[in-house]
GROMACS .gro file of C-alpha atoms in nm:
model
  246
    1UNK     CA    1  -0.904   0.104   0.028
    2UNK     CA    2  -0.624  -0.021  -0.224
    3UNK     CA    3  -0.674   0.132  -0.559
    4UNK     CA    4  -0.859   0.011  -0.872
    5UNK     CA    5  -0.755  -0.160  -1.172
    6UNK     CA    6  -0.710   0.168  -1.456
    7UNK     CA    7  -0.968   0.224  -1.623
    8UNK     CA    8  -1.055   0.523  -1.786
    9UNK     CA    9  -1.394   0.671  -1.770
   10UNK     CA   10  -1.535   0.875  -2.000
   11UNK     CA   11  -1.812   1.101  -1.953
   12UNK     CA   12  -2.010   1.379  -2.156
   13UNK     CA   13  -2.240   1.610  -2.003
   14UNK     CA   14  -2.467   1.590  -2.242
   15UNK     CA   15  -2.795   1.423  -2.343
   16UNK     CA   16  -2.670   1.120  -2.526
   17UNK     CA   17  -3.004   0.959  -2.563
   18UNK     CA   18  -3.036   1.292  -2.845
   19UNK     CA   19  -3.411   1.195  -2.899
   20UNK     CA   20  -3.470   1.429  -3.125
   21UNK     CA   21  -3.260   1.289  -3.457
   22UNK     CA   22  -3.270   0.946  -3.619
   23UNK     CA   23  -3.135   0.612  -3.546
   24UNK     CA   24  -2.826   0.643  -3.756
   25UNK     CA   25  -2.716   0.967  -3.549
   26UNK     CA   26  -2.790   0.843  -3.221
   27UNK     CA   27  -2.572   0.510  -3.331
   28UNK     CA   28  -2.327   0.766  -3.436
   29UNK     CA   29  -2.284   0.893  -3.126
   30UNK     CA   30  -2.295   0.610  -2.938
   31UNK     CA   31  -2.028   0.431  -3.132
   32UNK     CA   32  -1.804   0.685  -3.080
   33UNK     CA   33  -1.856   0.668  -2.668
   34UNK     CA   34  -1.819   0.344  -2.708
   35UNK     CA   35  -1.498   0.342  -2.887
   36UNK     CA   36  -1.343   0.604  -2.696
   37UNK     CA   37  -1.396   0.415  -2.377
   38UNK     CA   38  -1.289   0.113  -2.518
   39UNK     CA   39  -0.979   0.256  -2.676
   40UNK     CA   40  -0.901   0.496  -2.401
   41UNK     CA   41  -0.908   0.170  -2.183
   42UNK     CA   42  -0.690  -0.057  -2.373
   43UNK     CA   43  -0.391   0.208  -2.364
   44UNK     CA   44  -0.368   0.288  -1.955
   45UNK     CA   45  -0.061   0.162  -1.911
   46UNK     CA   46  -0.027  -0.089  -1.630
   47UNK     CA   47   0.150   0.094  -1.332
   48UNK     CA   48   0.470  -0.096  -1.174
   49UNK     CA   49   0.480  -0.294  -0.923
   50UNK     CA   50   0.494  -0.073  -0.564
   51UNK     CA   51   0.423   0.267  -0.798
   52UNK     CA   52   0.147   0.480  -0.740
   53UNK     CA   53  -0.090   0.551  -0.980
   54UNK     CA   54  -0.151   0.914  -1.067
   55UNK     CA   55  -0.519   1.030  -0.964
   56UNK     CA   56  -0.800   1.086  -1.231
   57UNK     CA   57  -0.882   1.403  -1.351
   58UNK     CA   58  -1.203   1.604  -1.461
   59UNK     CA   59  -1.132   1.860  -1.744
   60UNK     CA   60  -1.323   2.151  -1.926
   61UNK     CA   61  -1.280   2.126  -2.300
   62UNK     CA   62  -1.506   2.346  -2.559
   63UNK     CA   63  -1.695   2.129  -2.808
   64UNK     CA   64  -1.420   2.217  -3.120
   65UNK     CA   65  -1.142   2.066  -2.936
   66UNK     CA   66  -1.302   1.741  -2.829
   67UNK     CA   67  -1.212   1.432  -2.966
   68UNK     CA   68  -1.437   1.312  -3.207
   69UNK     CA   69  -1.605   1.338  -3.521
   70UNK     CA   70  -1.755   1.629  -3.646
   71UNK     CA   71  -2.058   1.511  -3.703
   72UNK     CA   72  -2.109   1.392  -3.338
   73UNK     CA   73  -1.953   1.803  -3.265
   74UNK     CA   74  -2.252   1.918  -3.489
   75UNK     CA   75  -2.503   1.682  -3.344
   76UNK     CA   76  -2.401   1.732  -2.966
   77UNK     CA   77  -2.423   2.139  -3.048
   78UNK     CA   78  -2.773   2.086  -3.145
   79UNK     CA   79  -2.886   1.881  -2.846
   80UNK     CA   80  -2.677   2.174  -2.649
   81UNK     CA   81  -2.878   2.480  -2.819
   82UNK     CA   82  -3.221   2.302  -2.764
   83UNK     CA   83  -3.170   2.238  -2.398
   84UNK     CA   84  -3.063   2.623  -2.387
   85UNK     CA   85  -3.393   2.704  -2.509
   86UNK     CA   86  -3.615   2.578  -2.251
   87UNK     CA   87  -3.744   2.229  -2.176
   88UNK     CA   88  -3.730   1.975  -2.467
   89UNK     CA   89  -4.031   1.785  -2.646
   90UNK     CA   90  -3.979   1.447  -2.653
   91UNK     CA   91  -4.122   1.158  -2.827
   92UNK     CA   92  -4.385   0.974  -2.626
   93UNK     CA   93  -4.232   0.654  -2.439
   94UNK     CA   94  -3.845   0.812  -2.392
   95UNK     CA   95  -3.959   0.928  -2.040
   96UNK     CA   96  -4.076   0.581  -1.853
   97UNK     CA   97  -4.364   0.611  -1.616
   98UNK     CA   98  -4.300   0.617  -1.254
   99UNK     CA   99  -4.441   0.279  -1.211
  100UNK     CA  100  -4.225   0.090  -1.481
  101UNK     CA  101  -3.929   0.281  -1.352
  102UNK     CA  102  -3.974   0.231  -0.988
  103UNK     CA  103  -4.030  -0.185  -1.095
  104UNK     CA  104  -3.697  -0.161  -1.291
  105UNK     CA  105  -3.468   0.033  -1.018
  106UNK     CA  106  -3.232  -0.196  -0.791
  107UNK     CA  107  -3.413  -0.199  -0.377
  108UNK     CA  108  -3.075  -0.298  -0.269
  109UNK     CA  109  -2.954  -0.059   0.050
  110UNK     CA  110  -2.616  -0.034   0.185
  111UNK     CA  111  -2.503   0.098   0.531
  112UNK     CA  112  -2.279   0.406   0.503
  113UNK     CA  113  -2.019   0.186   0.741
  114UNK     CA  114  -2.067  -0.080   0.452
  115UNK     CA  115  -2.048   0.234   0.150
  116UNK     CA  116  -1.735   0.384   0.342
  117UNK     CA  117  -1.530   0.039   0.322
  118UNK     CA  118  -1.633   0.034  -0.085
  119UNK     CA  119  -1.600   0.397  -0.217
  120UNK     CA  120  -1.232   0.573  -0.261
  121UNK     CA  121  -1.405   0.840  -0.048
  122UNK     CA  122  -1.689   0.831   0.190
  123UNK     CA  123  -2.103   0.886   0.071
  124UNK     CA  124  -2.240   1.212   0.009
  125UNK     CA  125  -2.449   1.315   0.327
  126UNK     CA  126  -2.766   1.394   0.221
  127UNK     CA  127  -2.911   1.482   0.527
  128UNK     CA  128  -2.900   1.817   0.504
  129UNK     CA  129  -3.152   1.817   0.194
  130UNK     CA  130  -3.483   1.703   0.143
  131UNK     CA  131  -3.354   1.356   0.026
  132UNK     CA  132  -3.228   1.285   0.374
  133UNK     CA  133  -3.614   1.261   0.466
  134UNK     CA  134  -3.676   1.114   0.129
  135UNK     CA  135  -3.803   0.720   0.079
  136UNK     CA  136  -3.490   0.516  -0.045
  137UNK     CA  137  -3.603   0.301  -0.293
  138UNK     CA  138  -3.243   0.145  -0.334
  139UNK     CA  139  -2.887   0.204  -0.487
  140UNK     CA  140  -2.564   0.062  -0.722
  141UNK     CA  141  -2.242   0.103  -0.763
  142UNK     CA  142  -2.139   0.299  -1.083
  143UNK     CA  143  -1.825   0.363  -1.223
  144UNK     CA  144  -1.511   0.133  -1.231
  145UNK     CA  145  -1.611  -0.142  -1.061
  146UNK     CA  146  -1.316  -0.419  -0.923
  147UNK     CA  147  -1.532  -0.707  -0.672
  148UNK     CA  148  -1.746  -0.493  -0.440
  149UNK     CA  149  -1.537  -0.130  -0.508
  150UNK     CA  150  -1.691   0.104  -0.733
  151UNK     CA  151  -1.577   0.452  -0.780
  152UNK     CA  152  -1.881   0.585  -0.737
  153UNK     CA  153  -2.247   0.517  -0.645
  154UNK     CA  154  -2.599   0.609  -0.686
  155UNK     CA  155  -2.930   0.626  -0.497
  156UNK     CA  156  -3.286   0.632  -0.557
  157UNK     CA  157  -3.543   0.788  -0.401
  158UNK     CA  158  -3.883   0.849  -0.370
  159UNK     CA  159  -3.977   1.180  -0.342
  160UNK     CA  160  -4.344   1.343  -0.323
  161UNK     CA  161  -4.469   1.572  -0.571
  162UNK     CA  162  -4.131   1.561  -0.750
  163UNK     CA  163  -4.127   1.161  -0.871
  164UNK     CA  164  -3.832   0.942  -0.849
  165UNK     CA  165  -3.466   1.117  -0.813
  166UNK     CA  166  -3.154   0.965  -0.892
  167UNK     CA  167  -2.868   1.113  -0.735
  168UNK     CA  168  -2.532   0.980  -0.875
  169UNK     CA  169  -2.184   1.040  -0.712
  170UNK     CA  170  -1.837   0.968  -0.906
  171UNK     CA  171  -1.510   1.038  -0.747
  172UNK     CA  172  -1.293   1.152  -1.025
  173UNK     CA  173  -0.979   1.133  -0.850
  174UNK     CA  174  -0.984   0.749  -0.890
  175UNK     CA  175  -0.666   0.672  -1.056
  176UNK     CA  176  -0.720   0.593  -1.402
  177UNK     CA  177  -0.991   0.789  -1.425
  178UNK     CA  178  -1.081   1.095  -1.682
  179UNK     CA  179  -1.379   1.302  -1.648
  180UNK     CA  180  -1.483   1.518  -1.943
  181UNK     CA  181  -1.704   1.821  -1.949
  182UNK     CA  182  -1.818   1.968  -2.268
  183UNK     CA  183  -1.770   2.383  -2.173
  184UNK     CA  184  -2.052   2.488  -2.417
  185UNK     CA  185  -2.332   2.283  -2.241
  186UNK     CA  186  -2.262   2.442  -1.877
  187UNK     CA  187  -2.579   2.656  -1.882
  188UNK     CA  188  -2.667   2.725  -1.493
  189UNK     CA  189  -2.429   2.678  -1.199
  190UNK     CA  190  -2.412   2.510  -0.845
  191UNK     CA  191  -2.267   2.724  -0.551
  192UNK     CA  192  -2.045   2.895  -0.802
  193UNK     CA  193  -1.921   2.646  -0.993
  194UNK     CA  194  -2.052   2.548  -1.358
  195UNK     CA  195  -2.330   2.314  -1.376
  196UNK     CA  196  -2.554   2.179  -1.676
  197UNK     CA  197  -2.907   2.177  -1.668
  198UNK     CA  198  -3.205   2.003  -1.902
  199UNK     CA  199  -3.515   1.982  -1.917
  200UNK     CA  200  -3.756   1.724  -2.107
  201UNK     CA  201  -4.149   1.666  -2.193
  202UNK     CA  202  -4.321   1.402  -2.343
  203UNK     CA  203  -4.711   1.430  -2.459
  204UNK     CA  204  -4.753   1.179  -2.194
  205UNK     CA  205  -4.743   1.428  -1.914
  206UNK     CA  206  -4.411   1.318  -1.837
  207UNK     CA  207  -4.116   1.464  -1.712
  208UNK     CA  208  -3.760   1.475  -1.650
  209UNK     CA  209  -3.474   1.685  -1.535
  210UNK     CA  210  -3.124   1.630  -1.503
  211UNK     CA  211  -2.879   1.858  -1.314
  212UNK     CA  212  -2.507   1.785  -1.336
  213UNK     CA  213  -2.173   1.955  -1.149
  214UNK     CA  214  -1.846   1.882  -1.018
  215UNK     CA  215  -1.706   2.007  -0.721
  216UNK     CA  216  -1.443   1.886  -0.494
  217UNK     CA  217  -1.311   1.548  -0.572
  218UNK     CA  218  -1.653   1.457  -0.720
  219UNK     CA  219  -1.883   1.476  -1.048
  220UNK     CA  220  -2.244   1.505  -0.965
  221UNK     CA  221  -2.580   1.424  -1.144
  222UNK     CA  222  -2.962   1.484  -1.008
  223UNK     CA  223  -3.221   1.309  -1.206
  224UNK     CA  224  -3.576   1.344  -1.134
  225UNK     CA  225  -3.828   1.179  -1.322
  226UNK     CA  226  -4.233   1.211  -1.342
  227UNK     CA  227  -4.513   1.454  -1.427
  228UNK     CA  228  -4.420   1.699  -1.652
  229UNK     CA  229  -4.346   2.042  -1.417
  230UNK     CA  230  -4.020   2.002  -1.492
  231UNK     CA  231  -3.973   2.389  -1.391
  232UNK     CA  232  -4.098   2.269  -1.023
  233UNK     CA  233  -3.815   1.962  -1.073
  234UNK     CA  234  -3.529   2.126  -1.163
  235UNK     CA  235  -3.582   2.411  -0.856
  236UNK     CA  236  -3.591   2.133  -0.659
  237UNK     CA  237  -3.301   1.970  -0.785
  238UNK     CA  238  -3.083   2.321  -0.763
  239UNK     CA  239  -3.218   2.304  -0.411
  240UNK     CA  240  -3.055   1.990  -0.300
  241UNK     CA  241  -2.736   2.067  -0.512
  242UNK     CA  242  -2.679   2.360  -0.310
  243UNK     CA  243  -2.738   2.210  -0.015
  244UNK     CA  244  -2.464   1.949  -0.067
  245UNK     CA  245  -2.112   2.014   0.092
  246UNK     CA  246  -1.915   1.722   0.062
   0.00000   0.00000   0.00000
């Protein structure tokens, strides 16, 4: 598979949606993703013609030393302590039902001879977890994306008494490619290595969990979404993680 065009790729492991503070905040916050991805992109150099590009990288980095502003530091520490605390109340309509997520999820499926030929690295097999008996509902690429290459991919599937679970794979060693996890907001771990785990409610009866790792050449994230035992969902998420041996 010949490389990618660089692009950098930032990513947080942490709730960005923050639900719980106003519109300016959240804007905040998501200017600042934005402009670090935009400006982290616009200075990868261009690699010579016939040189190699160095792989991507995934790096630990505590919340002081992280590059932004400190009031996206003071609002990310919040969202950090909350999740620590148990699951998180949200406002009614920031979890979607099953039935207008299911309608808005892509039902295209891809082969894993057809995944192998566009990934740097081949699927995830998830038959050795209770996805691999799971209803796919579909799947997309993700990450840097050149034609039909992606750096990573996720699926969707349909799984009873749980809801819908995402499961998103991103292979960090992409050249060009920069993975950052926030050290404070690791909270539970996955076969040994740090993982971060929350937890939200709505007065809905909704739910949602989200369970996210690295380990090997990839970064990881679990999403389940629908009634509101999210203790049940996140087991069941830790379950699967485990199970996974890429």
């Amino acid at each position: 598979m010949n490389a990618l065009s660089p692009l950098t790729l930032v990513v947080v492991l942490s709730s960005v949606a923050l639900p719980h503070t106003g519109p300016d905040t959240v804007d905040a916050v998501g200017r600042w993703l934005h402009a670090r991805t935009l400006q982290a992109a616009s200075s990868e150099p261009v690699p010579a013609a016939g040189c190699v590009p160095a792989p991507g990288v995934l790096k630990m980095v505590a919340l002081a030393e992280l590059d932004a502003p400190e009031a996206v530091k003071q609002q990310l520490r919040r969202q950090i302590e909350r999740s620590r605390a148990g699951p998180v109340r949200v406002p009614d309509g920031t979890i979607p039902s099953p039935a207008g997520l299911f309608a808005s999820l892509p039902k295209t499926k891809r082969s894993d001879a057809v995944l192998r030929q566009r990934l740097p690295s081949p699927p995830t097999n998830l038959l050795g977890t209770v996805l691999g008996v799971a209803e796919v509902i579909g799947m997309e690429p993700s990450g840097a994306l050149e034609g039909v290459k992606s750096t990573g991919l996720t699926r969707f599937y349909r799984l009873s008494d749980v809801g819908i679970v995402a499961f998103n794979e991103e292979n960090f060693r992409a050249p060009g490619t920069l993975i950052e996890v926030i050290a404070e907001a690791q909270n539970t771990a996955v076969n040994g290595s740090p993982a971060q785990l929350e937890m939200n409610v709505d007065g809905q009866g909704r739910g949602s969990v989200v369970l996210s790792w690295a380990a090997g050449d990839k970064a990881y994230t679990l999403t389940a979404t629908g009634d509101s035992d999210v203790e049940r969902k996140a087991r069941v998420l830790q379950d699967i993680a485990a199970a996974i041996n890429d």
